[in-house]
Amino acid sequence: MIWLTDVLAVIPISLFIWAVSLVLGAVVAVPTAGARMSQLRPVRILAAVYIEIFRGIPTLVWLFVIFFGLRTFGLSPTALVSAILTLGIASSAYIAETYRSGLSSVPIQQREATTALGLSPRLSLIKIVLPQAKPIIFAGLGSYAIHLLKETALTSLIGVVEMMTVANYLVERGANGLTVFFVTGVIYMLLCLPIAGAVRLLGRSRRQNRPAGPDSLTPLSTPTAPPECAAPWHGMRWHECNSSST
Amino acid sequence: MNVSMEKQPRMTETVQSAPRGQEAAEQPAVQVSNLGKSFGAVEVLRDIELEISTGEVITLIGPSGSGKSTLIRCMNLLETPSSGTLQVMGETLVQDGKILPKRSQLQEFRAKVGMVFQSFNLFPHLSALENISLAQVHTLGRRRAEADERSAQLLDSVGLGQRMNHMPAHLSGGQQQRVAIARALAMDPDVMLFDEPTSAIDPELRVEVLKVMRDLAQSGMTMAIVTHELKFARMISDQVLFLADGTIVERGTPDELFGAPQHERTHQFLAAIEETKL
Amino acid sequence: MQFILDLMPGLATTFGLWLLILLIGLPGGLALGYLLGLGSRTLRVLGLVIVNIARGFPGLVTLYFVYSGLPELGVFLTNFQAVVAAFAFTTMGYTAEIFHSAIHSVPRAQTEAATALGLKAWKIQVKVVLPQAIRSVVPTLLGFTVIVLQATALGYSVGVRELTGLSYNLGSISFQALSYMLAAGLIYLVLCVVISQLADWMQSRSAGKRVKRVKHSPRKSHPTTTPTPVA
Ligand SMILES: Nc1ncnc2c1ncn2[C@@H]1O[C@H](COP(=O)(O)OP(=O)(O)OP(=O)(O)O)[C@@H](O)[C@H]1O
Ligand SMILES: [Mg+2]
């Protein structure tokens, strides 16, 4: 199992691609989601098209398109740059939808209540809507983050030296493919564990542990709605097929 | 309902409405004229004429879908009327179906009209006290401590002084609605609107909300209430309006409207309600 | 336009992969879903291990595992077969959960009613429970097929000349790499949008039906299947 160290050695590269694209995606997703929910119809449609284009075309194809495309424009990006750019932009489309479904899971009545109290839309968003959307957004962000980590394996196909590239190389050099690829798969799974944990921690609402007073009734309902997706199958990806047993 | 039935003389009670600055002499608190509202091609309200004097309590009754909610929501511009005019406390807010004030002014105005929703709409991530303090701080610009003090006082007056730090999920429907009333009162509103405030509450808990509303009415608050609690409406109102198919079919004092309805449609409605009680 | 026409053979291959993966993966997922709901502890643990590997491995890893790993065990698959096997396995893992929760969401009262009528246990499953469970997940599964479609693009990596593989090849021969890739992307996009719209339409249709049924029912609404959202 001497080869194992070689695979482990490039974990930081996979994690680097993952982290940078995730941050890039999460940031670009903010204006994208804003545009998607804009009052102006053309803006809304434009954002919807952007999102649909990135969700409707396989990431691998995007990797090639951007890799080849940048060259056509005379740039010679390294594989790593193309990889991060592709995964980052694609992420922004997915994450924008996560933001949107989180925000729209907050009942419209909550906004009405703030309007009736004379709160500005901005304050209403910050004080009322976002705190309620937070657990749902983090849950969606978390499963996307896990999905994205697995997607980084694709970057080996445009020549980024990450775990899959090394695993492949080792197998070509005569290592046992069965063990190498299985162990690589397990490494990916193990890497996902702390992400899932972190997300659970971040998404925990500030108040969940507040003790109810001695004279309180039994909770009538949990305050946070279950993650609700307008159309969960629409442009669904692997990461969106979660369910309880994992 | 066990809320006492006689119309009591108005007096300052447990619930205190805001001290009214200058009584707008002779001017109605709310004046609606020729108001209409359509959703797309569907006309939901038409030719609505309505006046609420300062300190007056009116109730809107009528069958489901008749436009009661839409009308009351037009009064604080949660819905924008399609036509007609709306004046609140002497200020013209809507003229010929156009909203006159700018957005920032609108926010100020809305704070002056309290709204209580059927589904309470408390903010689930904030405690009862924080629910009430939030808009005091951010809309009225009160200091935090000052707002919290007022909130505590209001919670006391609706009988929930012990539940300040409870989250909405840990309160019963009746308690949540009382918090919601306190939240609206914290803005020192000139008018309070109620849209079926007890419909979503277990029958045995409704009375606690009705009592709060009765006290509020007795303190001199101007109120418009949509309700299906006819006994309560009869007890509390100065004026009752019967709405059907988007128009006010009949109006009058409670005794007139409930005792001797003039229109066939009103008669039908009251008889149908009577029947469901059997 | 010429680019798109050139890619038609690849589209056929993609389509073949897609169909075979679903034909094998979906029934497999149903079987695995039942396994998850079984009383036997060992079988359930086994099912969970399979599900977690299928979901936890990146698609590319699973594919390489099948294509260059299994030969160590004497299992030699062509590249086409390897893609089918790998993603049928993944599909199994993902849909097992969908089927599992759908079967669970069929009200117990349905089984009880059927038992009271004297139906045999397996007949209850086949005639009463399964039809309701499957109907409730059809839109979700249809959406899932989009994911499978996109996954077939990985066939490129083991040399299958499906859409992506073929456009890569043609692109490198003709020095028109970008145009061929864009054409492939366009085809994927159209397919995905069409399937998604179909899923939306089916969902709204079945939702509409459900509402109507309740409305017209004179008695208190009898328990209908309420599909629990998978997401
Ligand atoms: N946002 C909307 N878009 C379209 N139609 C609406 C909208 N809101 C209300 N309506 C329609 O307007 C009519 C009046 O609705 P409204 O809610 O005011 O009735 P209501 O008298 O309050 O009934 P209920 O007693 O059931 O609350 C109904 O036919 C309703 O379907
Ligand atoms: Mg209503």
Short mmCIF file of C-alpha atoms in Angstrom, two decimals, chain C:
data_model
loop_
_atom_site.label_atom_id
_atom_site.label_comp_id
_atom_site.label_asym_id
_atom_site.label_seq_id
_atom_site.Cartn_x
_atom_site.Cartn_y
_atom_site.Cartn_z
CA MET C 1 -25.64 23.03 -37.61
CA GLN C 2 -23.20 20.69 -39.35
CA PHE C 3 -21.57 20.14 -35.96
CA ILE C 4 -24.83 18.98 -34.49
CA LEU C 5 -25.48 16.60 -37.36
CA ASP C 6 -21.98 15.17 -37.03
CA LEU C 7 -22.76 14.35 -33.43
CA MET C 8 -25.88 12.31 -34.13
CA PRO C 9 -24.13 8.92 -33.84
CA GLY C 10 -22.89 10.05 -30.45
CA LEU C 11 -26.39 11.02 -29.47
CA ALA C 12 -27.56 7.50 -30.35
CA THR C 13 -24.86 6.02 -28.12
CA THR C 14 -25.72 8.40 -25.29
CA PHE C 15 -29.32 7.43 -25.64
CA GLY C 16 -28.47 3.73 -25.56
CA LEU C 17 -26.38 4.17 -22.43
CA TRP C 18 -29.11 6.18 -20.79
CA LEU C 19 -31.80 3.61 -21.54
CA LEU C 20 -29.75 0.62 -20.42
CA ILE C 21 -28.65 2.31 -17.21
CA LEU C 22 -32.24 3.09 -16.32
CA LEU C 23 -33.54 -0.34 -17.35
CA ILE C 24 -31.09 -1.98 -15.00
CA GLY C 25 -30.75 0.68 -12.33
CA LEU C 26 -34.39 1.43 -11.60
CA PRO C 27 -35.57 -2.13 -10.90
CA GLY C 28 -32.34 -2.60 -8.98
CA GLY C 29 -33.17 0.47 -6.95
CA LEU C 30 -36.64 -0.83 -6.22
CA ALA C 31 -35.21 -4.14 -5.02
CA LEU C 32 -32.62 -2.34 -2.92
CA GLY C 33 -35.35 -0.09 -1.55
CA TYR C 34 -37.21 -3.14 -0.32
CA LEU C 35 -34.01 -4.47 1.17
CA LEU C 36 -33.67 -1.28 3.21
CA GLY C 37 -37.14 -1.77 4.63
CA LEU C 38 -36.68 -5.40 5.58
CA GLY C 39 -36.66 -6.66 9.11
CA SER C 40 -33.43 -8.59 8.69
CA ARG C 41 -30.61 -6.60 10.19
CA THR C 42 -27.81 -8.05 8.12
CA LEU C 43 -29.60 -7.43 4.86
CA ARG C 44 -30.45 -3.89 5.86
CA VAL C 45 -26.87 -3.13 6.82
CA LEU C 46 -25.72 -4.62 3.53
CA GLY C 47 -28.23 -2.43 1.71
CA LEU C 48 -27.02 0.66 3.53
CA VAL C 49 -23.39 -0.09 2.69
CA ILE C 50 -24.26 -0.42 -0.99
CA VAL C 51 -26.31 2.76 -0.95
CA ASN C 52 -23.60 4.75 0.76
CA ILE C 53 -20.88 3.58 -1.59
CA ALA C 54 -23.05 4.24 -4.63
CA ARG C 55 -23.80 7.75 -3.39
CA GLY C 56 -20.48 8.52 -1.77
CA PHE C 57 -18.10 7.65 -4.61
CA PRO C 58 -17.60 10.21 -7.35
CA GLY C 59 -19.07 8.85 -10.60
CA LEU C 60 -15.65 8.82 -12.19
CA VAL C 61 -14.22 6.67 -9.40
CA THR C 62 -17.03 4.16 -9.68
CA LEU C 63 -16.54 4.01 -13.41
CA TYR C 64 -12.79 3.42 -13.18
CA PHE C 65 -13.35 0.90 -10.45
CA VAL C 66 -15.60 -1.08 -12.75
CA TYR C 67 -13.53 -0.59 -15.88
CA SER C 68 -10.00 -1.05 -14.59
CA GLY C 69 -10.61 -2.59 -11.19
CA LEU C 70 -12.96 -5.46 -11.84
CA PRO C 71 -10.64 -7.15 -14.36
CA GLU C 72 -8.48 -8.03 -11.35
CA LEU C 73 -11.37 -10.25 -10.33
CA GLY C 74 -11.64 -11.71 -13.79
CA VAL C 75 -14.61 -9.56 -14.77
CA PHE C 76 -13.83 -7.98 -18.10
CA LEU C 77 -16.31 -5.46 -19.45
CA THR C 78 -16.16 -3.42 -22.62
CA ASN C 79 -16.05 0.31 -22.08
CA PHE C 80 -19.73 0.60 -23.01
CA GLN C 81 -20.68 -2.16 -20.57
CA ALA C 82 -18.54 -0.59 -17.89
CA VAL C 83 -20.40 2.73 -18.17
CA VAL C 84 -23.74 0.94 -17.98
CA ALA C 85 -22.68 -1.15 -15.00
CA ALA C 86 -21.14 1.75 -13.09
CA PHE C 87 -24.04 4.13 -13.45
CA ALA C 88 -26.69 1.47 -13.07
CA PHE C 89 -25.04 0.83 -9.71
CA THR C 90 -25.08 4.52 -8.84
CA THR C 91 -28.69 4.83 -9.99
CA MET C 92 -29.57 1.89 -7.80
CA GLY C 93 -28.09 3.55 -4.76
CA TYR C 94 -29.84 6.87 -5.31
CA THR C 95 -33.25 5.53 -6.29
CA ALA C 96 -33.25 2.92 -3.52
CA GLU C 97 -33.82 5.76 -1.10
CA ILE C 98 -36.51 7.30 -3.24
CA PHE C 99 -38.35 3.98 -3.49
CA HIS C 100 -37.79 3.20 0.15
CA SER C 101 -39.44 6.36 1.40
CA ALA C 102 -42.22 6.09 -1.18
CA ILE C 103 -43.08 2.59 0.00
CA HIS C 104 -43.06 3.86 3.54
CA SER C 105 -45.35 6.74 2.73
CA VAL C 106 -48.15 4.47 1.57
CA PRO C 107 -50.47 4.56 4.57
CA ARG C 108 -50.49 1.51 6.78
CA ALA C 109 -54.26 1.54 6.56
CA GLN C 110 -53.95 0.46 2.93
CA THR C 111 -52.12 -2.72 3.88
CA GLU C 112 -54.55 -3.33 6.70
CA ALA C 113 -57.54 -2.90 4.46
CA ALA C 114 -56.08 -5.33 1.95
CA THR C 115 -55.25 -7.82 4.67
CA ALA C 116 -58.80 -7.59 5.92
CA LEU C 117 -59.92 -8.51 2.42
CA GLY C 118 -57.86 -11.68 2.68
CA LEU C 119 -55.16 -10.83 0.13
CA LYS C 120 -51.85 -12.63 0.38
CA ALA C 121 -48.89 -10.61 1.59
CA TRP C 122 -47.05 -10.53 -1.74
CA LYS C 123 -50.23 -9.69 -3.59
CA ILE C 124 -50.78 -6.75 -1.25
CA GLN C 125 -47.34 -5.46 -2.14
CA VAL C 126 -47.75 -5.94 -5.88
CA LYS C 127 -51.36 -4.87 -6.24
CA VAL C 128 -51.84 -2.26 -3.54
CA VAL C 129 -48.64 -0.81 -2.16
CA LEU C 130 -46.34 -0.72 -5.19
CA PRO C 131 -48.70 0.99 -7.62
CA GLN C 132 -49.32 3.79 -5.14
CA ALA C 133 -45.66 4.10 -4.23
CA ILE C 134 -44.48 4.17 -7.82
CA ARG C 135 -47.10 6.64 -8.94
CA SER C 136 -46.00 9.06 -6.26
CA VAL C 137 -42.35 8.99 -7.35
CA VAL C 138 -42.73 9.07 -11.12
CA PRO C 139 -42.02 12.81 -11.46
CA THR C 140 -39.02 12.54 -9.16
CA LEU C 141 -37.67 9.60 -11.11
CA LEU C 142 -38.22 11.39 -14.37
CA GLY C 143 -36.15 14.26 -13.06
CA PHE C 144 -33.59 11.76 -11.97
CA THR C 145 -33.20 10.52 -15.51
CA VAL C 146 -31.76 13.94 -16.35
CA ILE C 147 -28.98 13.29 -13.89
CA VAL C 148 -28.31 9.93 -15.50
CA LEU C 149 -28.22 11.55 -18.91
CA GLN C 150 -25.56 13.97 -17.75
CA ALA C 151 -23.61 11.20 -16.08
CA THR C 152 -23.23 9.33 -19.36
CA ALA C 153 -20.88 12.13 -20.44
CA LEU C 154 -18.25 10.43 -18.30
CA GLY C 155 -18.23 7.67 -20.90
CA TYR C 156 -15.72 9.89 -22.65
CA SER C 157 -13.15 9.03 -20.00
CA VAL C 158 -13.13 5.32 -20.87
CA GLY C 159 -13.28 5.96 -24.61
CA VAL C 160 -16.97 5.49 -25.33
CA ARG C 161 -17.90 7.66 -28.29
CA GLU C 162 -21.07 9.02 -26.88
CA LEU C 163 -21.93 12.71 -27.28
CA THR C 164 -19.04 14.08 -25.26
CA GLY C 165 -16.53 11.47 -26.40
CA LEU C 166 -17.42 11.85 -30.04
CA SER C 167 -17.37 15.62 -29.97
CA TYR C 168 -13.97 15.51 -28.30
CA ASN C 169 -12.67 13.19 -31.01
CA LEU C 170 -14.17 15.14 -33.88
CA GLY C 171 -12.98 18.33 -32.30
CA SER C 172 -9.40 17.25 -32.06
CA ILE C 173 -9.34 15.88 -35.60
CA SER C 174 -10.86 19.00 -37.14
CA PHE C 175 -9.32 21.60 -34.81
CA GLN C 176 -12.87 22.77 -34.08
CA ALA C 177 -12.86 21.60 -30.47
CA LEU C 178 -14.85 24.50 -29.10
CA SER C 179 -17.59 24.34 -31.72
CA TYR C 180 -18.09 20.61 -31.30
CA MET C 181 -18.20 20.90 -27.52
CA LEU C 182 -20.70 23.73 -27.71
CA ALA C 183 -22.84 21.70 -30.07
CA ALA C 184 -22.76 18.77 -27.65
CA GLY C 185 -23.68 21.10 -24.81
CA LEU C 186 -26.61 22.43 -26.77
CA ILE C 187 -27.94 18.92 -27.37
CA TYR C 188 -27.62 18.05 -23.70
CA LEU C 189 -29.36 21.28 -22.77
CA VAL C 190 -32.31 20.65 -25.04
CA LEU C 191 -32.72 17.09 -23.79
CA CYS C 192 -32.53 18.16 -20.16
CA VAL C 193 -34.99 20.99 -20.57
CA VAL C 194 -37.47 18.74 -22.38
CA ILE C 195 -37.29 16.03 -19.74
CA SER C 196 -37.53 18.54 -16.89
CA GLN C 197 -40.56 20.17 -18.45
CA LEU C 198 -42.15 16.76 -18.82
CA ALA C 199 -41.51 16.06 -15.15
CA ASP C 200 -42.98 19.43 -14.17
CA TRP C 201 -46.00 18.84 -16.29
CA MET C 202 -46.60 15.37 -14.87
CA GLN C 203 -46.19 16.65 -11.36
CA SER C 204 -48.67 19.47 -11.81
CA ARG C 205 -51.10 17.10 -13.50
CA SER C 206 -50.98 14.56 -10.71
CA ALA C 207 -51.20 17.33 -8.10
CA GLY C 208 -54.27 18.72 -9.86
CA LYS C 209 -55.88 15.31 -9.87
CA ARG C 210 -55.30 14.85 -6.20
CA VAL C 211 -56.95 18.13 -5.30
CA LYS C 212 -59.96 17.38 -7.42
CA ARG C 213 -60.44 13.98 -5.90
CA VAL C 214 -60.52 15.35 -2.39
CA LYS C 215 -62.92 18.10 -3.33
CA HIS C 216 -65.47 15.77 -4.88
CA SER C 217 -65.28 13.22 -2.16
CA PRO C 218 -68.50 13.53 -0.16
CA ARG C 219 -67.17 11.83 2.94
CA LYS C 220 -64.24 12.89 4.98
CA SER C 221 -61.20 12.52 2.75
CA HIS C 222 -59.93 8.99 2.83
CA PRO C 223 -56.18 8.69 3.18
CA THR C 224 -54.56 9.26 -0.16
CA THR C 225 -50.90 8.85 -0.79
CA THR C 226 -48.98 11.85 0.27
CA PRO C 227 -45.57 11.52 -1.30
CA THR C 228 -42.96 12.73 1.08
CA PRO C 229 -40.56 15.04 -0.71
CA VAL C 230 -37.28 13.32 -1.31
CA ALA C 231 -35.16 16.39 -1.43
#
